[in-house]
CSV table of C-alpha atoms and ligand atoms in Angstrom, one decimal:
chain,number,residue,atom,x,y,z
B,1,MET,CA,6.8,-29.6,-1.7
B,2,THR,CA,5.5,-28.5,1.7
B,3,ASN,CA,3.6,-25.4,2.3
B,4,LYS,CA,3.9,-23.4,5.5
B,5,ALA,CA,2.1,-20.2,6.6
B,6,ALA,CA,2.7,-17.7,9.4
B,7,PHE,CA,-0.4,-17.5,11.5
B,8,MET,CA,-1.1,-14.6,13.8
B,9,THR,CA,-2.5,-16.7,16.8
B,10,ASP,CA,-3.1,-13.7,19.1
B,11,LEU,CA,-2.2,-10.1,19.5
B,12,GLU,CA,1.6,-9.8,18.9
B,13,LYS,CA,1.9,-13.6,18.5
B,14,MET,CA,3.0,-15.3,15.3
B,15,GLU,CA,3.6,-19.0,14.6
B,16,ILE,CA,4.7,-20.8,11.4
B,17,ARG,CA,2.7,-24.0,10.7
B,18,GLU,CA,2.4,-26.5,7.9
B,19,ILE,CA,-0.7,-26.1,5.8
B,20,PRO,CA,-2.1,-28.2,2.9
B,21,MET,CA,-0.7,-27.5,-0.6
B,22,PRO,CA,-3.5,-25.7,-2.5
B,23,VAL,CA,-4.5,-27.1,-5.9
B,24,PRO,CA,-5.2,-24.6,-8.7
B,25,GLY,CA,-8.8,-24.8,-9.9
B,26,ASP,CA,-10.1,-23.7,-13.3
B,27,GLY,CA,-8.6,-20.5,-14.3
B,28,GLU,CA,-6.2,-20.5,-11.4
B,29,ILE,CA,-2.5,-20.7,-11.0
B,30,LEU,CA,-0.3,-22.1,-8.2
B,31,VAL,CA,2.3,-19.5,-7.2
B,32,LYS,CA,5.5,-20.2,-5.2
B,33,LEU,CA,5.7,-16.9,-3.3
B,34,GLU,CA,9.1,-15.2,-3.2
B,35,TYR,CA,8.6,-11.8,-1.5
B,36,VAL,CA,5.7,-10.5,0.6
B,37,GLY,CA,5.8,-6.9,2.0
B,38,ILE,CA,4.7,-6.0,5.5
B,39,CYS,CA,2.0,-3.3,5.2
B,40,GLY,CA,1.0,-0.8,7.9
B,41,SER,CA,-2.4,-2.6,7.9
B,42,ASP,CA,-0.7,-6.0,8.7
B,43,VAL,CA,1.1,-4.4,11.6
B,44,HIS,CA,-2.1,-2.8,12.8
B,45,TYR,CA,-4.0,-6.1,12.8
B,46,TYR,CA,-1.0,-7.7,14.6
B,47,GLU,CA,-1.1,-5.0,17.3
B,48,TYR,CA,-4.8,-4.3,17.7
B,49,GLY,CA,-6.6,-7.3,16.1
B,50,ARG,CA,-8.9,-5.0,14.0
B,51,ILE,CA,-9.1,-2.2,11.6
B,52,GLY,CA,-12.5,-0.5,11.8
B,53,ASP,CA,-15.2,-3.1,11.2
B,54,PHE,CA,-12.7,-5.8,10.1
B,55,ILE,CA,-11.9,-7.9,13.1
B,56,VAL,CA,-9.4,-10.8,13.2
B,57,ASN,CA,-11.2,-13.9,14.5
B,58,GLY,CA,-9.1,-17.0,15.1
B,59,ASP,CA,-5.8,-17.8,13.6
B,60,PHE,CA,-5.1,-15.5,10.8
B,61,ILE,CA,-2.5,-15.2,8.0
B,62,LEU,CA,-1.5,-11.6,7.3
B,63,GLY,CA,0.1,-10.3,4.1
B,64,HIS,CA,-1.2,-9.0,0.8
B,65,GLU,CA,1.7,-7.5,-1.1
B,66,CYS,CA,3.3,-10.4,-2.9
B,67,ALA,CA,5.1,-11.8,-5.9
B,68,GLY,CA,6.5,-15.1,-6.9
B,69,THR,CA,6.8,-17.8,-9.6
B,70,VAL,CA,4.0,-19.8,-11.3
B,71,VAL,CA,4.7,-23.5,-10.6
B,72,LYS,CA,1.4,-25.0,-11.9
B,73,THR,CA,-1.6,-23.9,-13.9
B,74,GLY,CA,-5.2,-25.0,-13.6
B,75,ASN,CA,-7.5,-25.8,-16.5
B,76,GLY,CA,-8.2,-23.0,-18.9
B,77,VAL,CA,-5.3,-20.8,-17.9
B,78,LYS,CA,-4.2,-19.2,-21.1
B,79,THR,CA,-1.8,-16.3,-20.6
B,80,LEU,CA,0.5,-17.6,-17.9
B,81,ARG,CA,2.7,-20.7,-17.7
B,82,GLU,CA,5.1,-22.5,-15.4
B,83,GLY,CA,8.2,-20.4,-14.6
B,84,ASP,CA,6.5,-17.0,-15.2
B,85,ARG,CA,7.0,-14.6,-12.4
B,86,VAL,CA,4.0,-12.6,-11.3
B,87,ALA,CA,2.7,-9.9,-8.9
B,88,LEU,CA,-0.7,-10.7,-7.5
B,89,GLU,CA,-3.3,-8.0,-7.2
B,90,PRO,CA,-4.8,-9.0,-3.8
B,91,GLY,CA,-8.5,-8.2,-4.3
B,92,ILE,CA,-10.6,-10.9,-6.0
B,93,THR,CA,-13.8,-9.1,-7.2
B,94,CYS,CA,-17.1,-10.5,-8.3
B,95,GLY,CA,-16.9,-9.1,-11.9
B,96,GLU,CA,-20.7,-8.9,-12.0
B,97,CYS,CA,-21.8,-5.9,-10.0
B,98,GLU,CA,-22.4,-2.3,-11.2
B,99,PHE,CA,-18.9,-1.3,-9.8
B,100,CYS,CA,-17.0,-4.1,-11.4
B,101,LYS,CA,-18.8,-3.6,-14.7
B,102,THR,CA,-17.9,0.1,-14.8
B,103,GLY,CA,-14.2,-0.5,-14.0
B,104,ARG,CA,-14.5,0.8,-10.4
B,105,TYR,CA,-13.9,-2.7,-9.0
B,106,ASN,CA,-12.3,-1.3,-5.9
B,107,LEU,CA,-15.9,-0.5,-4.8
B,108,CYS,CA,-17.1,-4.1,-5.3
B,109,PRO,CA,-19.0,-5.0,-2.2
B,110,ASP,CA,-18.1,-8.7,-2.6
B,111,VAL,CA,-14.3,-8.3,-2.9
B,112,GLN,CA,-12.2,-11.0,-1.3
B,113,PHE,CA,-9.1,-9.1,-0.3
B,114,LEU,CA,-6.0,-10.9,1.0
B,115,ALA,CA,-5.5,-10.4,4.8
B,116,THR,CA,-8.7,-8.5,5.2
B,117,PRO,CA,-10.9,-10.6,7.6
B,118,PRO,CA,-12.3,-13.1,7.0
B,119,TYR,CA,-10.0,-13.7,4.0
B,120,GLN,CA,-6.6,-15.1,4.8
B,121,GLY,CA,-3.4,-13.4,3.5
B,122,CYS,CA,-0.3,-14.7,1.9
B,123,PHE,CA,2.6,-15.0,4.4
B,124,GLU,CA,3.0,-18.5,3.1
B,125,ASN,CA,5.0,-20.6,0.6
B,126,TYR,CA,2.3,-21.3,-1.9
B,127,ILE,CA,-1.0,-19.8,-2.9
B,128,THR,CA,-3.5,-20.4,-5.6
B,129,PHE,CA,-4.9,-17.3,-7.4
B,130,PRO,CA,-7.1,-16.4,-10.4
B,131,GLU,CA,-5.0,-15.9,-13.5
B,132,ASN,CA,-6.8,-12.7,-14.2
B,133,MET,CA,-5.5,-11.0,-11.0
B,134,ALA,CA,-1.9,-12.1,-11.6
B,135,PHE,CA,0.4,-9.8,-13.6
B,136,LYS,CA,3.4,-11.1,-15.3
B,137,LEU,CA,6.7,-9.5,-14.3
B,138,PRO,CA,9.2,-8.8,-17.1
B,139,ASP,CA,12.9,-9.8,-16.5
B,140,THR,CA,13.7,-6.2,-15.6
B,141,VAL,CA,11.4,-6.3,-12.5
B,142,SER,CA,12.6,-8.4,-9.6
B,143,SER,CA,10.2,-10.4,-7.4
B,144,LYS,CA,11.0,-8.0,-4.6
B,145,GLU,CA,9.9,-5.1,-6.7
B,146,GLY,CA,6.9,-7.2,-7.7
B,147,ALA,CA,5.8,-7.3,-4.1
B,148,LEU,CA,5.9,-3.5,-4.0
B,149,ILE,CA,3.6,-3.1,-7.0
B,150,GLU,CA,0.7,-3.1,-4.6
B,151,PRO,CA,1.7,-0.1,-2.4
B,152,LEU,CA,2.9,1.6,-5.5
B,153,SER,CA,-0.6,1.2,-7.0
B,154,VAL,CA,-2.0,3.1,-4.0
B,155,GLY,CA,0.4,6.0,-4.6
B,156,LEU,CA,-0.6,6.0,-8.3
B,157,GLU,CA,-4.3,6.1,-7.5
B,158,ALA,CA,-3.7,9.1,-5.2
B,159,ALA,CA,-1.8,10.9,-7.9
B,160,GLU,CA,-4.5,10.1,-10.5
B,161,GLN,CA,-7.3,11.3,-8.2
B,162,GLY,CA,-5.4,14.5,-7.5
B,163,ASN,CA,-5.0,15.0,-11.2
B,164,VAL,CA,-1.2,15.5,-10.7
B,165,THR,CA,0.3,16.4,-14.0
B,166,LEU,CA,3.3,18.1,-15.5
B,167,GLY,CA,4.4,21.0,-13.4
B,168,SER,CA,2.0,20.3,-10.5
B,169,SER,CA,3.0,21.5,-7.0
B,170,VAL,CA,2.2,18.8,-4.4
B,171,LEU,CA,2.4,18.6,-0.7
B,172,ILE,CA,2.3,15.1,0.8
B,173,LEU,CA,1.5,14.6,4.5
B,174,GLY,CA,3.3,11.5,5.8
B,175,ALA,CA,6.4,9.8,4.5
B,176,GLY,CA,5.7,6.2,5.4
B,177,CYS,CA,5.5,3.6,2.7
B,178,ILE,CA,2.4,5.0,1.1
B,179,GLY,CA,3.6,8.6,1.4
B,180,LEU,CA,6.8,7.6,-0.4
B,181,THR,CA,5.0,5.6,-3.2
B,182,THR,CA,2.7,8.7,-3.6
B,183,LEU,CA,5.9,10.8,-4.0
B,184,LEU,CA,7.3,8.4,-6.6
B,185,ALA,CA,3.9,8.4,-8.4
B,186,CYS,CA,3.6,12.2,-8.4
B,187,LYS,CA,7.1,12.5,-9.8
B,188,ALA,CA,6.3,10.0,-12.5
B,189,HIS,CA,3.2,12.1,-13.4
B,190,GLY,CA,5.4,15.1,-13.9
B,191,ALA,CA,5.0,17.1,-10.6
B,192,THR,CA,7.9,19.5,-10.4
B,193,ASP,CA,7.5,20.7,-6.9
B,194,ILE,CA,6.9,18.1,-4.2
B,195,THR,CA,7.1,18.8,-0.5
B,196,VAL,CA,6.9,16.0,2.0
B,197,VAL,CA,6.0,16.4,5.7
B,198,ASP,CA,6.7,13.9,8.5
B,199,VAL,CA,8.0,13.9,12.1
B,200,ILE,CA,10.6,11.1,11.6
B,201,PRO,CA,14.0,12.3,10.2
B,202,LYS,CA,14.8,9.0,8.6
B,203,ARG,CA,11.6,9.1,6.6
B,204,LEU,CA,12.3,12.7,5.5
B,205,ASP,CA,15.8,11.7,4.4
B,206,LYS,CA,14.3,8.9,2.4
B,207,ALA,CA,11.8,11.3,0.8
B,208,LEU,CA,14.7,13.5,-0.3
B,209,GLU,CA,16.6,10.5,-1.6
B,210,LEU,CA,13.5,9.6,-3.7
B,211,GLY,CA,13.2,13.0,-5.2
B,212,ALA,CA,11.2,15.3,-2.9
B,213,THR,CA,12.1,18.9,-3.7
B,214,ASN,CA,11.5,20.0,0.0
B,215,VAL,CA,10.8,18.3,3.3
B,216,ILE,CA,9.2,19.8,6.4
B,217,ASP,CA,10.0,18.2,9.8
B,218,ALA,CA,6.7,18.8,11.6
B,219,SER,CA,8.4,18.0,15.0
B,220,GLN,CA,10.6,21.1,14.5
B,221,GLU,CA,8.7,23.4,12.2
B,222,ASP,CA,5.2,25.0,11.9
B,223,VAL,CA,3.9,23.1,8.9
B,224,LEU,CA,1.5,25.8,7.8
B,225,ALA,CA,4.1,28.6,8.0
B,226,ALA,CA,6.7,26.4,6.2
B,227,CYS,CA,4.2,25.6,3.4
B,228,GLN,CA,3.3,29.2,3.0
B,229,LYS,CA,6.9,30.1,2.7
B,230,LEU,CA,7.7,27.4,0.2
B,231,THR,CA,4.7,28.3,-2.0
B,232,GLY,CA,5.0,32.0,-1.9
B,233,GLY,CA,1.9,32.2,0.3
B,234,GLU,CA,-0.3,30.3,-2.2
B,235,GLY,CA,-0.4,26.7,-0.8
B,236,ALA,CA,0.1,23.6,-2.9
B,237,GLU,CA,-2.1,22.7,-5.9
B,238,VAL,CA,-2.6,19.2,-4.6
B,239,VAL,CA,-2.4,18.2,-0.9
B,240,ILE,CA,-2.3,14.4,-0.3
B,241,GLU,CA,-2.9,13.2,3.2
B,242,THR,CA,-1.2,9.7,3.8
B,243,ALA,CA,-0.4,10.0,7.5
B,244,GLY,CA,-3.9,9.0,8.6
B,245,ALA,CA,-4.0,11.3,11.6
B,246,VAL,CA,-6.7,13.7,12.7
B,247,LYS,CA,-4.3,16.6,13.0
B,248,THR,CA,-2.8,16.2,9.5
B,249,THR,CA,-6.3,15.8,8.0
B,250,GLN,CA,-7.4,19.0,9.7
B,251,GLN,CA,-4.4,20.8,8.3
B,252,THR,CA,-5.3,20.1,4.7
B,253,PRO,CA,-7.6,23.1,4.0
B,254,TYR,CA,-4.8,25.4,5.2
B,255,LEU,CA,-2.2,23.9,2.9
B,256,VAL,CA,-4.1,23.7,-0.3
B,257,LYS,CA,-4.1,26.4,-3.0
B,258,ARG,CA,-7.2,28.2,-4.1
B,259,GLY,CA,-9.1,25.9,-6.5
B,260,GLY,CA,-6.8,23.1,-5.6
B,261,THR,CA,-7.4,19.4,-4.6
B,262,ILE,CA,-7.1,17.5,-1.4
B,263,VAL,CA,-6.8,13.8,-1.6
B,264,LEU,CA,-7.4,11.8,1.5
B,265,VAL,CA,-5.5,8.5,1.5
B,266,GLY,CA,-4.8,7.7,5.2
B,267,MET,CA,-7.7,7.0,7.4
B,268,ALA,CA,-7.8,8.8,10.8
B,269,PRO,CA,-8.4,6.6,13.8
B,270,GLN,CA,-11.4,8.8,14.8
B,271,ASP,CA,-14.5,9.0,12.6
B,272,GLU,CA,-15.6,12.5,13.4
B,273,PHE,CA,-13.6,15.6,14.1
B,274,ASP,CA,-13.5,19.4,13.4
B,275,PHE,CA,-12.7,20.3,9.8
B,276,ASN,CA,-12.7,23.8,8.2
B,277,PHE,CA,-15.1,23.3,5.3
B,278,SER,CA,-15.9,27.0,4.9
B,279,LYS,CA,-12.3,27.7,4.1
B,280,LEU,CA,-12.4,25.2,1.3
B,281,MET,CA,-15.7,26.5,0.0
B,282,GLY,CA,-14.5,30.0,-0.1
B,283,GLU,CA,-11.6,28.9,-2.2
B,284,VAL,CA,-13.5,26.3,-4.3
B,285,ALA,CA,-11.0,23.6,-3.3
B,286,GLU,CA,-12.2,20.0,-3.6
B,287,ILE,CA,-11.7,16.9,-1.5
B,288,LYS,CA,-11.3,13.5,-3.0
B,289,THR,CA,-11.0,10.2,-1.2
B,290,ILE,CA,-9.4,6.9,-2.4
B,291,PHE,CA,-10.0,3.3,-1.5
B,292,ARG,CA,-7.2,1.0,-2.6
B,293,TYR,CA,-6.8,1.3,-6.5
B,294,LYS,CA,-8.1,0.1,-9.8
B,295,ASN,CA,-6.6,-0.8,-13.2
B,296,LEU,CA,-3.1,0.2,-12.1
B,297,PHE,CA,-1.0,-2.9,-11.6
B,298,GLY,CA,-0.1,-3.1,-15.3
B,299,LYS,CA,0.8,0.6,-15.4
B,300,ALA,CA,2.8,0.3,-12.2
B,301,ILE,CA,4.8,-2.7,-13.6
B,302,LYS,CA,5.6,-0.8,-16.8
B,303,ALA,CA,6.7,2.3,-14.8
B,304,VAL,CA,9.1,0.1,-12.8
B,305,SER,CA,10.3,-2.0,-15.7
B,306,THR,CA,11.2,1.1,-17.7
B,307,GLY,CA,13.0,2.8,-14.8
B,308,LEU,CA,10.5,5.6,-14.6
B,309,ILE,CA,9.9,4.6,-11.0
B,310,ASP,CA,12.6,3.1,-8.8
B,311,ILE,CA,10.5,1.3,-6.2
B,312,SER,CA,13.2,-0.8,-4.7
B,313,LYS,CA,14.7,2.1,-2.8
B,314,ILE,CA,11.7,2.3,-0.4
B,315,VAL,CA,12.8,-1.0,1.3
B,316,THR,CA,14.8,-0.4,4.4
B,317,HIS,CA,14.5,-3.9,6.0
B,318,GLU,CA,14.5,-7.4,4.7
B,319,PHE,CA,13.9,-10.6,6.8
B,320,GLY,CA,13.7,-14.3,6.1
B,321,PHE,CA,10.4,-16.1,6.5
B,322,GLU,CA,11.5,-17.8,9.7
B,323,GLU,CA,12.2,-14.4,11.2
B,324,ILE,CA,8.7,-13.1,10.6
B,325,ALA,CA,7.7,-12.7,14.2
B,326,HIS,CA,10.9,-10.7,14.8
B,327,ALA,CA,10.2,-8.7,11.7
B,328,PHE,CA,6.7,-7.7,13.0
B,329,ASP,CA,8.3,-6.7,16.4
B,330,VAL,CA,10.8,-4.5,14.6
B,331,ASN,CA,8.0,-2.9,12.7
B,332,MET,CA,6.0,-2.2,15.9
B,333,HIS,CA,8.8,-1.1,18.2
B,334,GLN,CA,11.2,0.6,15.8
B,335,LYS,CA,8.8,2.8,13.9
B,336,ASN,CA,11.4,5.6,13.7
B,337,ASP,CA,13.7,3.2,11.8
B,338,VAL,CA,11.6,1.1,9.6
B,339,VAL,CA,10.3,2.7,6.4
B,340,LYS,CA,9.4,-0.5,4.6
B,341,ALA,CA,10.1,-4.1,5.4
B,342,VAL,CA,9.7,-7.2,3.2
B,343,ILE,CA,9.8,-10.9,4.0
B,344,ARG,CA,11.8,-13.2,1.7
B,345,ILE,CA,9.9,-16.4,1.4
B,346,ASN,CA,12.1,-19.5,0.8
N,1,LIG,ZN1,-0.7,-2.7,1.7
N,2,LIG,ZN1,-18.3,-6.7,-8.0
């Protein structure tokens, strides 16, 4: 067995190198990875070398959306055995702090999250991981779907925070991977009226394919007027911003219904900008924010395994491990074409 990893060696430079085979410690499993998704954050690090305060320093392995097969177990591993397929929840938390102890472990200040500097990611053949952050995949969930449990969990967190429920009307800004997993999550929560906004036709087609009731092409239409028309002038009960742009974030108070909820998922590149708070206050609408997710991997796997959510359809591109540099180039330079790419690790 040899272990290779894809290192980002500089901006827009990727190199596959042999690395030592990790040995599972107490409570850890050794996983042979089969699929790893390319996340928008991976592409951002590849292009700019940083996201906010997280700065890539030295050779860096990207990738945090992964699934594979257990090939070895360390001492004390009880629930998993060789041959089990698993999805890995990429944040290893301390388990001790106030946030971990109250179940809000996504706020753990000591989290070690794959591919968030200084912690290396998982574009590699083998990884060791704590048993308690590995979720067994049933036979009905493929390893490719397993790698998509992570972005699906973000969508589920957004739907939960927005209290999306049976009959909800939802407007989702952005139809990238997270916009689409949010759409699938809202549908699974029972939303009956889901409008998706983007500027890329291929993404809007995907949204319709995945069950959006309406789409708005913001490059052609006035989003506010289109939303008013679709909602009889009321606005949407839940507005979920996944595009991470200043403009779309600023639009949210004008799209939400009186008493409704805005969920901010995408992070705008600019920290401070104009935002109409008085409109929200006059209408008693609320703003919620999310950071990653918590306690959702198990639910996400159940939703996929029972067919409640068909996550596989979000994938538009698949590449072999040796093609990873090309895969990143395609992600960067063909943004209008790529909705979601995954790497097959063999
Ligand atoms: Zn991700
Ligand atoms: Zn903690």
